[in-house]
XYZ file of C-alpha atoms in Angstrom:
730
model
C 196.223 106.079 121.837
C 193.240 106.490 124.119
C 191.712 109.033 121.718
C 192.040 106.534 118.839
C 190.303 103.781 120.820
C 187.442 106.077 121.792
C 186.993 107.143 118.150
C 186.933 103.516 116.974
C 184.357 102.607 119.626
C 182.056 105.481 118.594
C 182.284 104.448 114.934
C 181.394 100.864 115.807
C 178.421 102.061 117.914
C 177.161 104.265 115.084
C 177.377 101.450 112.564
C 175.607 99.017 114.891
C 172.729 101.454 115.427
C 172.209 102.388 111.796
C 173.141 99.212 109.965
C 170.276 97.613 108.019
C 169.742 94.245 106.338
C 168.508 96.156 103.257
C 170.263 98.788 101.165
C 170.408 102.417 102.240
C 168.935 104.910 99.742
C 171.550 107.399 98.521
C 170.501 110.967 97.788
C 172.120 112.156 94.545
C 172.401 115.800 93.535
C 172.788 114.912 89.868
C 169.756 112.604 89.653
C 167.342 113.553 86.831
C 164.625 110.988 87.559
C 161.290 112.433 88.638
C 160.973 110.021 91.565
C 162.445 106.837 93.060
C 160.600 103.768 94.293
C 161.434 103.265 97.993
C 159.841 99.797 98.219
C 163.142 97.833 97.951
C 164.625 99.881 100.809
C 161.718 99.553 103.260
C 161.166 97.049 106.024
C 157.809 96.745 107.792
C 156.094 95.241 110.805
C 152.389 94.618 111.495
C 150.609 96.487 114.296
C 147.066 95.024 114.125
C 145.988 96.537 117.463
C 147.742 99.878 116.930
C 149.507 99.730 120.310
C 153.177 99.888 119.264
C 155.121 103.128 119.721
C 158.282 104.698 118.333
C 160.196 103.739 121.466
C 159.293 100.097 120.797
C 160.491 100.411 117.204
C 163.893 101.707 118.335
C 164.424 99.011 120.940
C 167.388 96.736 120.180
C 165.408 93.547 120.738
C 162.729 94.714 118.252
C 165.034 95.347 115.269
C 164.727 91.726 114.121
C 160.918 92.022 113.870
C 161.100 94.170 110.715
C 160.675 92.302 107.420
C 160.840 93.303 103.741
C 157.544 94.484 102.230
C 157.328 91.429 99.968
C 157.639 89.059 102.947
C 154.543 86.804 103.391
C 154.436 87.789 107.051
C 153.412 91.377 106.195
C 149.600 91.357 106.533
C 148.106 93.960 104.194
C 144.809 93.737 106.119
C 146.389 95.085 109.304
C 144.996 98.570 110.072
C 148.421 99.837 111.218
C 151.913 99.217 109.824
C 155.305 100.505 110.936
C 157.902 101.133 108.211
C 161.650 101.500 108.654
C 164.302 102.599 106.138
C 167.513 104.669 105.860
C 168.449 107.649 103.690
C 172.097 108.579 103.118
C 173.394 111.925 101.829
C 177.036 111.582 100.701
C 177.066 115.154 99.402
C 178.722 118.023 101.242
C 175.463 120.009 101.047
C 172.253 119.326 102.911
C 169.237 118.215 100.861
C 165.505 117.939 101.404
C 163.703 114.951 99.914
C 159.937 114.494 99.644
C 158.336 111.125 100.318
C 154.841 110.524 98.901
C 152.197 108.259 100.451
C 148.881 107.164 98.927
C 145.620 105.841 100.423
C 146.774 106.319 104.015
C 144.494 108.090 106.495
C 147.057 109.047 109.160
C 150.871 109.135 109.011
C 153.349 109.683 111.830
C 156.862 110.103 110.394
C 159.887 109.931 112.706
C 163.407 111.027 111.673
C 166.488 110.071 113.722
C 169.895 111.573 112.930
C 173.317 110.112 113.696
C 173.808 112.557 116.537
C 170.675 111.200 118.269
C 168.448 114.185 117.415
C 164.892 113.286 116.386
C 162.019 114.889 114.473
C 158.356 113.868 114.109
C 155.926 114.956 111.364
C 152.212 114.207 110.895
C 150.145 114.027 107.748
C 147.678 111.751 105.929
C 144.639 111.720 103.651
C 142.290 112.661 106.528
C 144.495 115.498 107.836
C 143.104 118.959 106.892
C 145.108 120.913 104.337
C 146.259 123.676 106.694
C 147.795 121.090 109.100
C 150.051 119.567 106.446
C 153.680 120.659 106.219
C 153.792 120.185 102.446
C 150.942 122.177 100.854
C 150.178 119.929 97.896
C 146.613 118.669 97.485
C 147.331 115.994 94.891
C 148.888 113.545 97.347
C 150.391 113.374 100.835
C 154.072 114.388 101.084
C 156.519 114.306 103.995
C 159.521 116.633 103.612
C 162.674 115.032 105.047
C 165.795 117.208 105.555
C 169.019 115.172 105.155
C 172.202 116.768 106.567
C 175.419 116.565 104.493
C 177.460 113.359 104.666
C 175.051 111.619 107.034
C 172.656 108.699 107.324
C 169.222 109.195 108.866
C 166.890 106.476 110.131
C 163.230 106.900 109.166
C 160.213 105.338 110.853
C 156.661 105.748 109.571
C 153.443 104.696 111.268
C 150.707 104.183 108.610
C 147.114 103.912 109.883
C 143.976 103.101 107.855
C 140.605 103.882 109.469
C 138.349 104.160 106.395
C 137.186 101.525 103.918
C 138.948 103.341 101.062
C 142.299 103.247 102.825
C 141.909 99.718 104.212
C 140.943 98.220 100.849
C 143.873 99.985 99.131
C 146.501 99.149 101.770
C 148.380 96.683 99.542
C 148.708 99.327 96.801
C 149.673 101.978 99.367
C 152.591 99.898 100.688
C 153.909 99.427 97.133
C 153.491 103.079 96.077
C 155.847 104.903 98.443
C 158.074 107.162 96.332
C 160.897 109.602 97.006
C 161.205 112.901 95.091
C 164.367 114.928 95.046
C 164.097 118.608 95.798
C 164.625 119.507 92.140
C 162.070 117.035 90.747
C 159.510 118.060 93.385
C 159.906 121.759 92.570
C 159.743 121.022 88.868
C 156.481 119.129 89.171
C 154.675 121.413 91.602
C 156.141 124.853 90.803
C 154.255 127.955 89.635
C 154.698 127.046 85.961
C 152.737 123.873 86.612
C 149.921 125.960 88.062
C 149.913 128.189 84.984
C 149.544 125.186 82.682
C 146.729 123.840 84.855
C 145.028 127.255 84.858
C 145.143 127.333 81.051
C 143.637 123.850 80.937
C 140.758 124.610 83.332
C 140.203 128.002 81.696
C 139.769 126.333 78.316
C 137.406 123.775 79.842
C 135.296 126.501 81.498
C 135.107 128.496 78.256
C 133.866 125.448 76.350
C 131.446 124.580 79.159
C 129.775 128.011 79.350
C 129.808 128.473 75.571
C 128.004 125.204 74.954
C 125.690 125.785 77.926
C 124.598 129.014 76.218
C 124.027 127.082 72.975
C 121.934 124.506 74.855
C 119.786 127.240 76.422
C 119.311 128.729 72.948
C 118.671 125.555 70.914
C 117.221 123.281 73.628
C 119.113 120.357 72.037
C 119.785 117.537 74.519
C 123.119 116.767 72.810
C 124.520 120.032 74.173
C 123.189 119.232 77.646
C 124.999 115.866 77.640
C 128.108 117.612 76.287
C 128.024 120.212 79.100
C 127.622 117.442 81.702
C 130.527 115.517 80.168
C 132.748 118.621 80.100
C 131.899 119.369 83.729
C 132.651 115.738 84.689
C 136.045 115.947 82.910
C 136.884 119.122 84.831
C 135.858 117.598 88.173
C 137.816 114.412 87.434
C 141.084 116.214 86.620
C 140.738 118.889 89.321
C 139.955 116.334 92.050
C 142.793 113.991 91.083
C 145.189 116.968 90.762
C 144.251 118.099 94.272
C 142.777 121.484 93.291
C 139.285 120.745 94.610
C 140.840 119.812 97.944
C 143.078 122.892 98.034
C 140.467 125.436 96.912
C 137.054 124.121 97.990
C 137.443 121.311 100.557
C 140.605 122.064 102.584
C 138.827 121.208 105.845
C 137.002 118.157 104.463
C 139.637 115.669 103.273
C 137.268 112.692 103.540
C 134.783 114.348 101.166
C 137.655 115.057 98.762
C 138.523 111.334 98.714
C 134.913 110.473 97.867
C 134.914 113.026 95.020
C 138.144 111.561 93.591
C 136.757 108.030 93.512
C 133.177 108.822 92.474
C 134.152 111.211 89.680
C 135.352 108.278 87.544
C 131.998 106.407 87.116
C 130.187 109.750 86.753
C 132.591 110.810 83.972
C 132.214 107.483 82.156
C 128.417 107.600 82.473
C 128.169 111.038 80.823
C 130.792 110.028 78.230
C 128.596 107.112 77.131
C 125.425 109.199 77.296
C 126.911 111.961 75.141
C 128.552 109.525 72.701
C 125.351 107.567 72.137
C 123.374 110.747 71.458
C 126.104 112.365 69.336
C 126.765 109.316 67.140
C 123.078 108.344 66.830
C 124.101 104.756 67.556
C 120.488 103.595 67.490
C 120.567 104.220 63.704
C 124.248 103.983 62.757
C 125.302 101.042 65.022
C 122.206 99.301 66.480
C 124.102 96.265 67.828
C 126.713 98.394 69.601
C 123.914 100.649 70.832
C 122.521 97.761 72.909
C 125.954 97.102 74.439
C 126.447 100.816 75.182
C 123.001 100.948 76.813
C 123.969 98.048 79.084
C 127.191 99.860 80.014
C 125.120 102.945 80.874
C 123.439 100.875 83.589
C 126.831 99.543 84.789
C 128.287 102.832 86.006
C 125.360 103.832 88.286
C 125.759 100.359 89.841
C 129.498 101.033 90.287
C 128.640 104.393 91.880
C 126.279 102.674 94.340
C 128.890 99.977 95.112
C 131.418 102.668 96.013
C 128.884 104.482 98.197
C 128.269 101.172 99.999
C 131.997 100.860 100.749
C 133.201 98.534 97.964
C 135.835 101.000 96.779
C 138.399 98.562 95.379
C 135.743 96.574 93.524
C 134.202 99.782 92.171
C 137.613 101.125 91.102
C 138.445 97.903 89.247
C 135.009 97.840 87.611
C 135.462 101.476 86.541
C 138.822 100.734 84.897
C 137.505 97.666 83.057
C 134.302 99.488 82.106
C 136.300 102.464 80.821
C 138.373 100.263 78.509
C 135.314 98.415 77.191
C 133.376 101.669 76.779
C 136.209 103.339 74.863
C 136.520 100.352 72.510
C 132.755 100.191 71.877
C 132.508 103.938 71.269
C 135.528 103.827 68.941
C 133.942 101.079 66.830
C 130.596 102.918 66.871
C 132.333 106.072 65.578
C 134.053 104.096 62.807
C 130.708 102.534 61.855
C 129.069 105.977 61.758
C 131.867 107.385 59.554
C 131.524 104.462 57.139
C 127.797 105.149 56.840
C 128.509 108.727 55.784
C 127.696 110.456 59.070
C 130.133 113.404 58.822
C 130.040 114.635 62.498
C 131.305 111.214 63.578
C 134.663 112.055 61.980
C 135.225 114.835 64.555
C 134.323 112.384 67.304
C 136.692 109.718 65.982
C 139.635 112.139 65.685
C 138.937 113.491 69.206
C 139.048 110.001 70.723
C 142.196 109.092 68.816
C 143.843 112.283 70.139
C 142.820 111.326 73.673
C 144.290 107.854 73.143
C 147.551 109.373 71.831
C 147.679 111.797 74.779
C 147.266 108.934 77.233
C 149.997 106.929 75.500
C 152.414 109.895 75.564
C 151.718 110.497 79.257
C 152.251 106.807 80.086
C 155.541 106.797 78.132
C 156.704 109.861 80.063
C 155.762 108.242 83.382
C 157.769 105.144 82.493
C 160.698 107.284 81.236
C 160.300 106.093 77.641
C 160.267 109.689 76.402
C 161.889 112.809 77.760
C 159.879 114.782 80.302
C 158.541 118.137 79.151
C 155.431 120.262 79.723
C 153.877 118.747 76.602
C 154.437 115.145 77.722
C 153.553 115.903 81.350
C 150.228 117.510 80.398
C 149.547 115.451 77.284
C 146.314 114.027 78.732
C 144.983 117.496 79.634
C 145.981 118.843 76.207
C 144.284 115.886 74.517
C 141.188 116.408 76.702
C 140.970 120.080 75.699
C 141.371 119.164 72.032
C 138.785 116.427 72.464
C 136.299 118.858 73.999
C 136.975 121.406 71.229
C 136.544 118.775 68.509
C 133.361 117.573 70.195
C 132.117 121.157 70.062
C 133.029 121.427 66.366
C 131.339 118.106 65.784
C 128.179 119.317 67.504
C 128.236 122.417 65.306
C 128.670 120.220 62.223
C 125.864 118.031 63.503
C 123.600 121.066 63.907
C 124.549 122.282 60.400
C 123.825 118.833 59.014
C 120.478 118.788 60.779
C 119.688 122.280 59.453
C 120.637 121.175 55.944
C 118.403 118.141 56.283
C 115.596 120.382 57.540
C 116.157 122.797 54.611
C 116.135 119.923 52.118
C 112.991 118.557 53.681
C 111.390 122.015 53.541
C 112.196 122.385 49.825
C 110.923 118.879 49.180
C 107.763 119.610 51.155
C 107.187 122.798 49.137
C 107.614 120.842 45.907
C 105.223 118.201 47.132
C 102.759 120.897 48.197
C 102.774 122.369 44.667
C 102.302 118.934 43.128
C 99.580 118.250 45.642
C 97.940 121.601 44.864
C 97.900 120.900 41.102
C 96.579 117.408 41.664
C 93.959 118.758 44.049
C 92.837 121.400 41.528
C 92.488 118.767 38.821
C 90.647 116.505 41.207
C 88.275 119.315 42.229
C 87.379 120.048 38.599
C 86.740 116.381 37.962
C 84.654 116.078 41.091
C 82.674 119.220 40.201
C 81.665 117.680 36.903
C 80.656 114.476 38.646
C 78.778 116.503 41.235
C 76.817 118.458 38.592
C 75.760 115.208 36.961
C 74.747 113.774 40.318
C 72.799 116.971 41.139
C 70.779 116.592 37.953
C 70.076 112.946 38.712
C 69.260 113.758 42.304
C 66.863 116.558 41.274
C 64.899 114.125 39.140
C 64.795 111.668 42.045
C 63.585 114.417 44.386
C 60.688 115.295 42.053
C 59.694 111.662 41.951
C 60.027 111.333 45.726
C 57.956 114.505 46.156
C 55.064 112.912 44.296
C 55.421 109.784 46.400
C 55.506 111.906 49.563
C 52.307 113.706 48.511
C 50.577 110.357 48.046
C 51.900 109.119 51.410
C 50.816 112.379 53.054
C 47.217 111.809 51.921
C 47.388 108.291 53.265
C 48.864 109.511 56.565
C 46.133 112.159 56.895
C 43.473 109.486 56.595
C 45.382 107.261 59.015
C 45.662 110.175 61.448
C 41.909 110.576 61.499
C 41.533 106.885 62.239
C 44.109 107.200 65.025
C 42.214 110.127 66.549
C 39.092 107.993 66.680
C 41.071 105.162 68.240
C 42.613 107.596 70.748
C 39.167 108.777 71.816
C 38.121 105.169 72.319
C 41.319 104.502 74.341
C 40.705 107.579 76.512
C 37.229 106.281 77.349
C 38.717 102.908 78.238
C 41.417 104.609 80.344
C 38.785 106.434 82.344
C 37.027 103.141 83.009
C 40.356 101.543 83.952
C 41.150 104.438 86.295
C 37.873 103.854 88.135
C 38.597 100.145 88.330
C 42.163 100.890 89.542
C 40.861 103.152 92.320
C 38.466 100.449 93.450
C 41.245 97.854 93.263
C 43.635 99.995 95.352
C 40.929 100.434 97.972
C 40.302 96.696 98.003
C 44.071 96.011 98.299
C 44.394 98.426 101.237
C 41.464 96.812 103.018
C 42.838 93.329 102.327
C 46.348 94.362 103.488
C 44.873 95.692 106.713
C 42.979 92.437 107.222
C 46.177 90.413 106.531
C 48.177 92.485 109.036
C 45.466 91.973 111.655
C 45.343 88.260 110.850
C 49.148 88.034 111.104
C 49.066 89.837 114.462
C 46.340 87.453 115.675
C 48.368 84.464 114.459
C 51.516 85.686 116.257
C 49.499 86.239 119.404
C 47.863 82.807 119.083
C 51.274 81.232 118.441
C 52.709 82.859 121.583
C 49.660 81.785 123.599
C 49.935 78.249 122.188
C 53.637 78.169 123.014
C 52.938 79.333 126.568
C 50.033 76.869 126.845
C 52.223 73.951 125.702
C 54.994 74.985 128.100
C 52.618 75.358 131.057
C 50.695 72.198 130.169
C 53.954 70.264 129.958
C 55.024 71.763 133.263
C 51.658 70.999 134.933
C 51.533 67.424 133.630
C 55.092 66.671 134.752
C 54.070 66.542 138.429
C 51.230 63.982 138.126
C 53.239 62.086 135.530
C 56.212 61.838 137.870
C 53.910 60.529 140.618
C 52.381 58.034 138.169
C 55.867 56.785 137.221
C 56.789 56.527 140.879
C 53.594 54.586 141.794
C 54.071 52.190 138.870
C 57.648 51.500 139.963
C 56.479 50.910 143.575
C 53.699 48.642 142.307
C 56.246 46.625 140.347
C 58.022 45.949 143.613
C 54.879 44.617 145.343
C 52.813 42.925 142.579
C 53.596 39.256 141.885
C 51.070 38.479 139.177
C 52.758 38.250 135.774
C 49.981 39.875 133.754
C 49.781 42.796 136.164
C 53.557 43.233 135.913
C 53.283 43.429 132.096
C 50.561 46.078 132.368
C 52.600 48.065 134.862
C 55.720 47.875 132.607
C 53.723 49.149 129.616
C 52.242 51.887 131.780
C 55.724 52.835 133.035
C 57.153 52.866 129.438
C 54.359 55.054 128.076
C 54.639 57.396 131.062
C 58.405 57.736 130.516
C 57.850 58.382 126.786
C 55.255 61.023 127.631
C 57.725 62.576 130.089
C 60.386 62.592 127.293
C 57.942 64.408 124.980
C 57.106 66.963 127.652
C 60.812 67.583 128.287
C 61.399 68.078 124.559
C 58.480 70.533 124.347
C 59.960 72.439 127.281
C 63.334 72.547 125.536
C 61.695 73.955 122.372
C 60.126 76.701 124.463
C 63.439 77.430 126.182
C 65.302 77.596 122.842
C 62.695 79.951 121.402
C 62.888 82.342 124.347
C 66.526 81.847 125.349
C 68.852 84.858 125.457
C 71.989 84.205 123.386
C 75.276 84.999 125.132
C 78.182 85.234 122.710
C 81.645 84.309 123.964
C 84.893 82.963 122.433
C 84.748 79.150 122.119
C 87.601 76.747 121.356
C 86.226 73.833 119.278
C 88.848 71.372 120.554
C 87.696 71.857 124.143
C 84.002 71.952 123.129
C 84.179 68.582 121.309
C 85.890 66.951 124.293
C 83.081 68.228 126.560
C 80.284 67.053 124.189
C 81.731 63.547 123.702
C 82.168 63.208 127.466
C 78.425 63.786 128.019
C 77.372 61.180 125.405
C 78.688 58.136 127.285
C 75.275 57.664 128.964
C 73.412 57.533 125.622
C 72.179 54.062 124.710
C 74.284 52.552 121.893
C 77.252 54.943 122.389
C 79.647 52.040 122.804
C 78.437 50.491 119.515
C 79.657 53.299 117.244
C 83.074 54.752 116.397
C 83.204 58.545 116.574
C 85.914 60.341 114.533
C 86.584 63.989 115.314
C 88.437 66.274 112.855
C 88.888 69.854 114.059
C 91.184 72.292 112.251
C 94.053 73.827 114.194
C 93.147 76.815 116.398
C 89.510 77.059 115.214
C 87.560 79.421 117.470
C 84.081 80.931 117.196
C 82.222 83.758 118.900
C 78.950 82.021 119.924
C 76.757 80.700 122.776
C 78.465 77.761 124.505
C 75.324 75.959 125.751
C 73.378 76.275 122.466
C 76.373 75.185 120.344
C 76.958 72.246 122.693
C 73.250 71.342 122.366
C 73.481 71.377 118.533
C 76.511 69.062 118.438
C 75.062 66.685 121.031
C 71.683 66.462 119.238
C 73.299 65.688 115.846
C 75.631 63.016 117.288
C 72.858 61.527 119.492
C 70.504 61.429 116.477
C 73.185 59.515 114.495
C 73.591 57.028 117.395
C 69.817 56.410 117.617
C 69.428 55.796 113.862
C 72.435 53.486 113.408
C 72.076 50.170 111.541
C 71.676 47.392 114.107
C 73.087 44.775 111.701
C 76.020 46.874 110.420
C 79.498 45.371 110.753
C 80.846 48.712 111.998
C 78.910 51.894 112.715
C 80.767 55.184 112.625
C 80.099 58.884 113.023
C 82.430 61.539 111.583
C 82.432 65.095 112.917
C 84.473 67.557 110.820
C 84.913 71.232 111.770
C 86.646 73.626 109.337
C 87.039 77.315 108.637
C 85.644 78.695 105.369
C 86.003 82.473 104.832
C 83.871 84.105 107.607
C 82.009 80.870 108.476
C 82.607 77.797 110.618
C 81.392 74.652 108.798
C 80.358 71.629 110.931
C 79.656 68.370 109.053
C 78.253 65.305 110.885
C 78.272 62.131 108.746
C 77.091 58.622 109.716
C 76.503 55.267 107.986
C 73.167 54.660 109.701
C 69.800 53.678 108.254
C 69.690 56.854 106.141
C 66.801 59.149 105.185
C 64.359 58.453 102.358
C 64.229 61.146 99.601
C 60.461 61.338 100.212
C 61.048 62.404 103.826
C 63.842 64.885 103.070
C 61.641 68.034 102.668
C 60.042 67.548 106.132
C 63.076 66.235 108.016
C 63.396 69.410 110.152
C 59.623 69.697 110.904
C 58.207 69.067 114.376
C 56.983 65.454 114.687
C 58.354 64.658 111.228
C 57.031 61.704 109.284
C 60.485 60.098 108.986
C 60.833 59.904 112.775
C 57.328 58.464 113.127
C 58.248 55.560 110.850
C 60.915 54.536 113.373
C 58.686 55.215 116.431
C 60.662 58.299 117.421
C 59.311 61.623 118.645
C 60.684 63.557 115.664
C 61.660 66.599 117.695
C 65.482 66.418 117.767
C 66.239 67.851 114.323
C 63.530 70.488 114.755
C 65.161 71.652 118.002
C 68.575 71.562 116.307
C 67.316 73.796 113.487
C 65.804 76.242 116.030
C 69.149 76.347 117.871
C 71.153 76.936 114.662
C 68.830 79.757 113.575
C 69.120 81.220 117.082
C 72.885 81.527 116.404
C 72.184 83.170 112.992
C 73.336 80.051 111.158
C 71.972 77.519 108.707
C 71.535 73.710 108.755
C 70.968 71.463 105.760
C 70.944 67.811 104.750
C 73.626 67.178 102.104
C 73.640 64.378 99.517
C 76.516 61.931 99.994
C 78.088 59.846 97.164
C 78.228 56.759 99.439
C 74.610 57.056 100.583
C 75.593 58.173 104.099
C 73.590 60.723 106.076
C 75.393 64.069 106.245
C 74.204 67.200 108.037
C 76.026 70.515 107.565
C 75.822 73.455 109.967
C 77.143 76.878 108.903
C 77.758 79.431 111.675
C 79.278 82.923 111.499
C 82.719 83.234 113.136
C 81.882 86.633 114.646
C 78.526 87.961 115.794
C 77.665 91.617 116.255
């Protein structure tokens, strides 16, 4: 009785541990299907941080966290997922099943038997070939031994670390399949390898054969054909896992890139070869434009994949492949209708490929019975396609040779016709030429007589010319003597002018020094005279004497003003220019601040317009003097009766120059006085009882800074002076 209770308790415990809300997959020894979809039997849980472990999965309180794969709570963007399912073997013999995984970088597979024993296996797309338990390069397999009459619990940790795997995670979760031991051996046994070897052997033979033809004929069609054949071989060998097994066993990531990138490369060379082979530019011009656009599509798809957009690139490749195949098929039909014989080989080859793909798809969906022919129908169709393409190229070459032969025969016929026509033409031309020779001979005799007459005339003219030449030679001798005398006179005069110029410069310097010293010497007595007149004004009471003293004081002050101006002219002439960076905003503020003491300053409105961040490399004191003189001159010559007097100062940058424009609405300048406006003691200033030295000093200052000043005409009749200064000075 006790033994029966213990047995019942153990059975209940076993059922509680291994019971599942989904069905348990049953391993059948009589199953003939190639594989089974495990998706309905799998439950999953998200592990976005990748921190969960197998011990967590087996915890009793965690069992309720697993959900079916189609549950909305399963996040396909999670980098890690845990899967859980059961496999039951009701048979009395043990079996080994093979579970395939796609687009998964790393897999940890845990097996737990009823007796509590466990087993862990590792694999994945990024695991090197020698570390995998199941040595198949086409896809990742986990071999799972299932004891007889038992149920095993399976846990799988799927991790995606690359863009390819992450973007294909949804497809990976829906593509988990289980192969029985018999179906696995049937698909990946030695016989399969033999069939594949025959396929790749045929492809290599066609590749090297046509490569030899290309080297011999130098026809680009064969080059495109060789590239297409090579792309077909790479596509099938990479997707069958042979490139990974044979060439890249330690570089699984590179193998993944080759598998994905081989598709757009294959389609690119397919279009390139088809367009050249079918001569679509002539036989199907409209489709040729569409095919050309598709040729640009696949390099873009290739670049998208290299940038990490694998899913987008894969979808674009599939859509582009369908469109390309349809366009090429219609182009081939159009070429056949136009009598282009090689296109028939191309059309049959593509139809065979289409039939091979349909047979393979029917076999995959169990619509037809599996056999080596159906299993390798695509490879067989590809080999036949390549062979037919080769035959088509040969027919194309034969057609081209026939066309060349026909053209050669036609050219020979035309050459004979041309030769006969040329002979007839030569005879006709010879007769015409003989007649023309006779006529020309008569003309030559007549011209000879005319030439003799002209020769006599020329002889007489020559004698006259000799006499004239002698006369000219005599005149030339006289002219030579005159020229020598003239050169001597010019040299003497040049020497006198240089001496005169030197004397003038010396006199000018002496006059300048004399004026400066005279002004300096007169300033002392003049200052005393001004002082005495001001003292006398304090003491004298007589009105007439006061008037005389005021006039004397005014004239003395005016004379002092003139002397100061003359001193300034001397200082400007001999001043040493010191160039430094100057900010015009700060300079204008300084100049306006010093003009408050000028008489009439409060009667004018001054508008300043300086461009942003305008700087100049110049002398601060001289530039300040120029601006002050121009503004002060505008204040002095304002209209006394004007409703509003204004002065506008505008500073702007123009190429390598700074342009300063000072405009006022004063009394203006008469056109008669314009030519002498910058002269010392100008006539225009004298009319208004002014010294006439300000603009002259301004011009000297501008020229000192290597600039230029001018009076500009203004549409409103205003007075406008413009100063141009270089921004930089050497």
